Tab-separated table of C-alpha atoms in Angstrom:
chain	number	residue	atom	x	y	z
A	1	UNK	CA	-112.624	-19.530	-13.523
A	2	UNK	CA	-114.175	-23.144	-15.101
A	3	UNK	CA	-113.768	-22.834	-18.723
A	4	UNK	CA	-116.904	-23.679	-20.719
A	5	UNK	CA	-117.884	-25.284	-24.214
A	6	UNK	CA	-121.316	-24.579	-26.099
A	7	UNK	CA	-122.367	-25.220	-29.629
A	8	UNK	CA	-122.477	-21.953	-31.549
A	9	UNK	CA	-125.690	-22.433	-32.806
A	10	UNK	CA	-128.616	-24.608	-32.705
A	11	UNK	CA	-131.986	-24.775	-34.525
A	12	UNK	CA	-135.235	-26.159	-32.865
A	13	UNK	CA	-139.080	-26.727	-33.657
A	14	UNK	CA	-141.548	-24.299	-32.484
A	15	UNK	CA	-143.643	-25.789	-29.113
A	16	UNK	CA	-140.564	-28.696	-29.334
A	17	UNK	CA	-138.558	-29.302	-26.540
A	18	UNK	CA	-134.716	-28.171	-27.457
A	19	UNK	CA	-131.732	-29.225	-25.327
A	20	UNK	CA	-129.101	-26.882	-25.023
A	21	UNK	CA	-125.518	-28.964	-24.133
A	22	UNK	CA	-122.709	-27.179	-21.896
A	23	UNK	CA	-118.888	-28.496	-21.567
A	24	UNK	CA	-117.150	-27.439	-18.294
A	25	UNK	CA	-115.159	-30.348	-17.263
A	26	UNK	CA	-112.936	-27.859	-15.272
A	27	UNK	CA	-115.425	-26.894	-13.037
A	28	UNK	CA	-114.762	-26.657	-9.068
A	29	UNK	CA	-116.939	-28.366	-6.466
A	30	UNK	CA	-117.576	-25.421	-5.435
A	31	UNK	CA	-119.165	-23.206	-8.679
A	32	UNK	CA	-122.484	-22.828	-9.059
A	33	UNK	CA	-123.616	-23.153	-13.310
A	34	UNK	CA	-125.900	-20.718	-13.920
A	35	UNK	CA	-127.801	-19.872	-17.141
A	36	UNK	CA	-128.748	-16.508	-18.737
A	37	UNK	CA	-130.125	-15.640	-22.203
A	38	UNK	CA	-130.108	-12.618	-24.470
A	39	UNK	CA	-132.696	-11.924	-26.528
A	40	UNK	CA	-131.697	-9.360	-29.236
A	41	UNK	CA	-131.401	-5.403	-28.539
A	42	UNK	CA	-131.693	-6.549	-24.588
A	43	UNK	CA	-129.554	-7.279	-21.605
A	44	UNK	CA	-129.080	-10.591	-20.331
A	45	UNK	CA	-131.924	-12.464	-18.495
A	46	UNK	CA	-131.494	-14.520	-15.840
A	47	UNK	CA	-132.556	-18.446	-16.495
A	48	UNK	CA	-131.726	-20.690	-13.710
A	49	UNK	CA	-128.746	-21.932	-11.693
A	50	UNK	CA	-128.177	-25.356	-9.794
A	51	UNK	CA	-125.216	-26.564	-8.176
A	52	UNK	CA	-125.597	-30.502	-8.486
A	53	UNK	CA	-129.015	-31.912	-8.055
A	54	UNK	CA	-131.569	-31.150	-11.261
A	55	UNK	CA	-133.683	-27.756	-11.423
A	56	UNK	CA	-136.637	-26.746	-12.728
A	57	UNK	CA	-138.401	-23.084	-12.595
A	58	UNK	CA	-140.955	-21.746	-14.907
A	59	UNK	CA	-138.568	-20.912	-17.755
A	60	UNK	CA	-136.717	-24.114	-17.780
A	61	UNK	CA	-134.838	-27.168	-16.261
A	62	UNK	CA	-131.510	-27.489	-15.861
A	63	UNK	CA	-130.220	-31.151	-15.567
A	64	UNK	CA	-126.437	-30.993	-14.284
A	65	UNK	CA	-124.137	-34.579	-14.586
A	66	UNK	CA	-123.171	-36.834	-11.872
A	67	UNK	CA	-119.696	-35.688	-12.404
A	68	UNK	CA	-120.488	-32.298	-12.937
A	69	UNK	CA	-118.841	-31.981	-15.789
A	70	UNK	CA	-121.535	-30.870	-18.292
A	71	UNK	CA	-125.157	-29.504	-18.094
A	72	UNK	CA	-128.100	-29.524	-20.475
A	73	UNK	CA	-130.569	-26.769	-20.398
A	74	UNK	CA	-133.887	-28.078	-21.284
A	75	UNK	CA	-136.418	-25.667	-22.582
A	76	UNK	CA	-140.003	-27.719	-22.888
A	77	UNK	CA	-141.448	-26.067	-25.177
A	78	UNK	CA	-139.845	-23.722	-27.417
A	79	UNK	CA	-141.516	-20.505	-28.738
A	80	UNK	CA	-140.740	-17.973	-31.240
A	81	UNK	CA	-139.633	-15.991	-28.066
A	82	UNK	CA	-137.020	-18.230	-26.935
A	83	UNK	CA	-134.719	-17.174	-29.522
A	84	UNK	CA	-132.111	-15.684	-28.002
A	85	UNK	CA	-128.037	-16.006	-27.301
A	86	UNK	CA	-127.880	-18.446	-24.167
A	87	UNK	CA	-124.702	-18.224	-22.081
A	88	UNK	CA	-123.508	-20.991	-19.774
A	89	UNK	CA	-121.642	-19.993	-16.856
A	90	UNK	CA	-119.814	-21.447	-13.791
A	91	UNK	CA	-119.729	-18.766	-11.121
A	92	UNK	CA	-117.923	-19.103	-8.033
A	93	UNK	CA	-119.495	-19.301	-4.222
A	94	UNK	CA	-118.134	-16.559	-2.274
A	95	UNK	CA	-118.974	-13.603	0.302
A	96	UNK	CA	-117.718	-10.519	0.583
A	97	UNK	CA	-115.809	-10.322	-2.327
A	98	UNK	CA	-116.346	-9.955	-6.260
A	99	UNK	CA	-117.088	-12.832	-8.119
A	100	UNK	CA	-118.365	-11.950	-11.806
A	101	UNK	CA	-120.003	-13.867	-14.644
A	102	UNK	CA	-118.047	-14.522	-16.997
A	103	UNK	CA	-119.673	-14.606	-20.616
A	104	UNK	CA	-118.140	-16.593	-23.377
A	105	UNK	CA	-119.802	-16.777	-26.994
A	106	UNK	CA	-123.149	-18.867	-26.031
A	107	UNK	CA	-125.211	-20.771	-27.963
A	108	UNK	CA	-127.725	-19.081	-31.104
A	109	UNK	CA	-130.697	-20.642	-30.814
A	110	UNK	CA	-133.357	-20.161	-33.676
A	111	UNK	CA	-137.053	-21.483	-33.275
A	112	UNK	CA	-138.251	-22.194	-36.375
A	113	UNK	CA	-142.093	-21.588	-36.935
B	1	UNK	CA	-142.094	-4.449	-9.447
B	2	UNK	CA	-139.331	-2.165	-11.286
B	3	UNK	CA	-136.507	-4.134	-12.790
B	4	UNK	CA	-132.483	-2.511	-13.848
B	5	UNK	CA	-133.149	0.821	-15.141
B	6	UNK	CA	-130.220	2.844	-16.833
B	7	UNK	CA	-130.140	5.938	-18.160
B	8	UNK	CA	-129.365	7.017	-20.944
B	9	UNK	CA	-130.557	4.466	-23.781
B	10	UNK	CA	-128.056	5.416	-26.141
B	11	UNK	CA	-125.669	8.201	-26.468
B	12	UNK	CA	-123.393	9.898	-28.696
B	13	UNK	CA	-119.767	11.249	-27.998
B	14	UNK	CA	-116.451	12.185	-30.103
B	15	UNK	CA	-113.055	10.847	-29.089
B	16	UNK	CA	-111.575	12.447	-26.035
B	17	UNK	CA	-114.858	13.168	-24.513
B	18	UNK	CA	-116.222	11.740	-21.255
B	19	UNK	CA	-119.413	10.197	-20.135
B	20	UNK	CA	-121.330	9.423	-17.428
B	21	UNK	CA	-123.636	6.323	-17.389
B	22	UNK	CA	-126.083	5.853	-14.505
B	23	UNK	CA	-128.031	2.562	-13.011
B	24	UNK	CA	-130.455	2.228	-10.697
B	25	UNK	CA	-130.764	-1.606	-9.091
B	26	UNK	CA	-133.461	-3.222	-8.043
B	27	UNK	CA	-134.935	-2.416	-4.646
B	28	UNK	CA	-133.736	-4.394	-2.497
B	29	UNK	CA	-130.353	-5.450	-4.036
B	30	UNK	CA	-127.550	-3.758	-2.589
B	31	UNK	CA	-124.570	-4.882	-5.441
B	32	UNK	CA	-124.541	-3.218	-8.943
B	33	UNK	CA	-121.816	-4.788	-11.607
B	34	UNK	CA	-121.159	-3.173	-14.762
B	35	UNK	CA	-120.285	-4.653	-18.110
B	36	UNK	CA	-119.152	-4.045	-21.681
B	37	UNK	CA	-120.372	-5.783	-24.680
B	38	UNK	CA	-118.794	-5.264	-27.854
B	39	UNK	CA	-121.406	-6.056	-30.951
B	40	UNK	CA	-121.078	-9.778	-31.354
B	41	UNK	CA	-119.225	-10.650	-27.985
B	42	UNK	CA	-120.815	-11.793	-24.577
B	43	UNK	CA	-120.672	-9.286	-21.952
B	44	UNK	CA	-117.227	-8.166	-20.342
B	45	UNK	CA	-116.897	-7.569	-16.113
B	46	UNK	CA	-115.984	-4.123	-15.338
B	47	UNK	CA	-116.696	-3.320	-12.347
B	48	UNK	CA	-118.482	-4.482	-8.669
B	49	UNK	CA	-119.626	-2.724	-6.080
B	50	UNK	CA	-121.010	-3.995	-3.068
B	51	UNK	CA	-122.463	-2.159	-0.010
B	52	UNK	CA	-120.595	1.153	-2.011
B	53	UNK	CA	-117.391	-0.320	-1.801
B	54	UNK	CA	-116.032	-1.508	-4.886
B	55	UNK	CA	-115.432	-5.311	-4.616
B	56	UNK	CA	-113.779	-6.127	-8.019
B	57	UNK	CA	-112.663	-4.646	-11.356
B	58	UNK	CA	-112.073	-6.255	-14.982
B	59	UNK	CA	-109.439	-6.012	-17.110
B	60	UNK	CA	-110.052	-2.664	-17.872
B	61	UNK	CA	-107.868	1.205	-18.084
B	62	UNK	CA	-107.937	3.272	-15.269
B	63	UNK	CA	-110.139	5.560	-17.850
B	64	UNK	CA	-113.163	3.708	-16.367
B	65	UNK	CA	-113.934	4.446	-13.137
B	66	UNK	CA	-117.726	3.583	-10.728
B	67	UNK	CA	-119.092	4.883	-7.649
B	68	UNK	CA	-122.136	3.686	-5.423
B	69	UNK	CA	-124.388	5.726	-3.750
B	70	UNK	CA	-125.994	5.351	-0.499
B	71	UNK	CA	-128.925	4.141	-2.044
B	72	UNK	CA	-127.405	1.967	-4.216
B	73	UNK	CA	-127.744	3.259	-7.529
B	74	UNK	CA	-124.232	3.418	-9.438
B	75	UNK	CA	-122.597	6.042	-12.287
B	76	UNK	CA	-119.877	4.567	-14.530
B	77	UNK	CA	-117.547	7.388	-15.537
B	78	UNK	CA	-115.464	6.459	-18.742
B	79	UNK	CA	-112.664	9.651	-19.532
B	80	UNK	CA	-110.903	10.398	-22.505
B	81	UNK	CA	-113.311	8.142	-24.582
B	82	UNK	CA	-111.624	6.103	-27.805
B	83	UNK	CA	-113.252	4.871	-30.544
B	84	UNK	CA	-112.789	1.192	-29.370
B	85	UNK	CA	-114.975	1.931	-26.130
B	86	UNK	CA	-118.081	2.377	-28.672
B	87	UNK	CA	-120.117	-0.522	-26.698
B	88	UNK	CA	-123.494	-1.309	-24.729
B	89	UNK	CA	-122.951	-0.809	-21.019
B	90	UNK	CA	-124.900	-2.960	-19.439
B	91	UNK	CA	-125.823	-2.354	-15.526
B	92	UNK	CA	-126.817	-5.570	-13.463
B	93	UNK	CA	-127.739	-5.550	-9.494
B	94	UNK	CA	-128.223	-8.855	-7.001
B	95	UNK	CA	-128.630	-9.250	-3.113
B	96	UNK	CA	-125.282	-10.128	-2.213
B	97	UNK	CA	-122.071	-11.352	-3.944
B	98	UNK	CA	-122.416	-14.727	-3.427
B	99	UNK	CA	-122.554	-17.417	-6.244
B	100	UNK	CA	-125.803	-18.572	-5.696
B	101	UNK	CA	-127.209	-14.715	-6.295
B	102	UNK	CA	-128.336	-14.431	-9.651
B	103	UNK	CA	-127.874	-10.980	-11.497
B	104	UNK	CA	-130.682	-8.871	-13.243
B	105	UNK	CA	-129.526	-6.916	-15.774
B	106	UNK	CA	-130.808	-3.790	-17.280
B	107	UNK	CA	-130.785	-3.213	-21.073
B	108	UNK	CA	-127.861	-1.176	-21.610
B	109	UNK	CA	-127.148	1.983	-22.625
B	110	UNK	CA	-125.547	2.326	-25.748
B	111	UNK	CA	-122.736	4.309	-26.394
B	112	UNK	CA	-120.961	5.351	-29.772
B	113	UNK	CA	-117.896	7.036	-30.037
B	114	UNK	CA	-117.705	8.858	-33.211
């Protein structure tokens, strides 16, 4: 599996945008980067996933290099409720078989009122 | 409509014990993955299952074990329990395998092992 890189910890402005940076320069053509977020004393959420043009749902945009090598998450707006643990990861396309996420330490972000 | 649901929220057991952790998916999704998270750690793959067949398993003793029903709701069954298996168990389902399918996970059941 693509090994990945994120800060620790960042710290962003309520109702600023924050950009959340992810390293996998190991990544396959192949692996889709998807996003999830844990907020405390719940499971992981689902955020968004893209495989190389730019995303954008209702929770965020996801803005993935020409190389593929990195991806920035890019929450808007950022709300007391966005702070969570968010975990970049590179997940394999495949049928039929298992492919898992697979979790490394993520990114704290604090919003700061 | 209902998301993960697992059952139940936390539990208590001494060493030696064993447990039984259920998860119901989302209707709908017929795959149902289990992982561990130790406090302070991202979540850990356990298990896949996939149509009620398992499809993959984590680096994990053969103390933890998973079956999938017909409807597609899932037990985990972890024997002879340890202190070190003191975790949240965290249940998530999807459509398919594939990497574009994202997973919804439930909130866990917590389990301490005393």
């Amino acid at each position: 599996d693509a090994k990945t890189t994120q800060p620790n910890s960042m710290e962003s402005n309520e109702e600023e945008p924050v950009h959340l940076p992810c390293n996998h320069s190991t990544i396959s053509g192949t692996d889709y980067i998807h996003w999830y977020r844990q907020l405390p004393s719940q499971g992981p959420e689902y955020v968004i996933h893209g495989l190389t043009s730019n995303v954008n749902n209702r929770m965020a945009s996801l803005a993935i290099a020409e190389d593929r090598k990195s991806s920035t998450l890019i929450l808007h707006r950022a709300t007391l409720r966005d702070a969570a643990v968010y975990y970049c990861i590179p997940r394999l396309i495949s049928s039929g078989s298992a492919r898992q996420l697979t979790f490394g330490s993520g990114t704290q972000l604090t919003v700061l009122p | 409509d209902a998301g993960v649901t697992q059952s139940p929220t936390h539990l208590i057991k001494t060493r030696g014990q064993q447990v039984t952790l259920r998860c119901s998916p989302i209707s709908g999704h017929k795959s149902v993955s289990w992982y561990q998270q130790v406090l302070g750690q991202g979540p850990q793959f356990i298990f896949q299952y996939y149509e009620k067949e398992e499809r993959g398993r984590g680096n994990f003793p053969d103390r933890f074990s998973a079956r999938q029903f017909p409807n597609y709701s899932s037990e985990l069954n972890v024997n002879a329990l340890l202190l070190g298996d003191s975790a949240l168990y965290l249940c998530a389902s999807s459509r398919g395998t594939e990497g574009a399918s994202p997973l919804h996970f439930g909130n866990g059941t917590r389990l301490t092992v005393t």
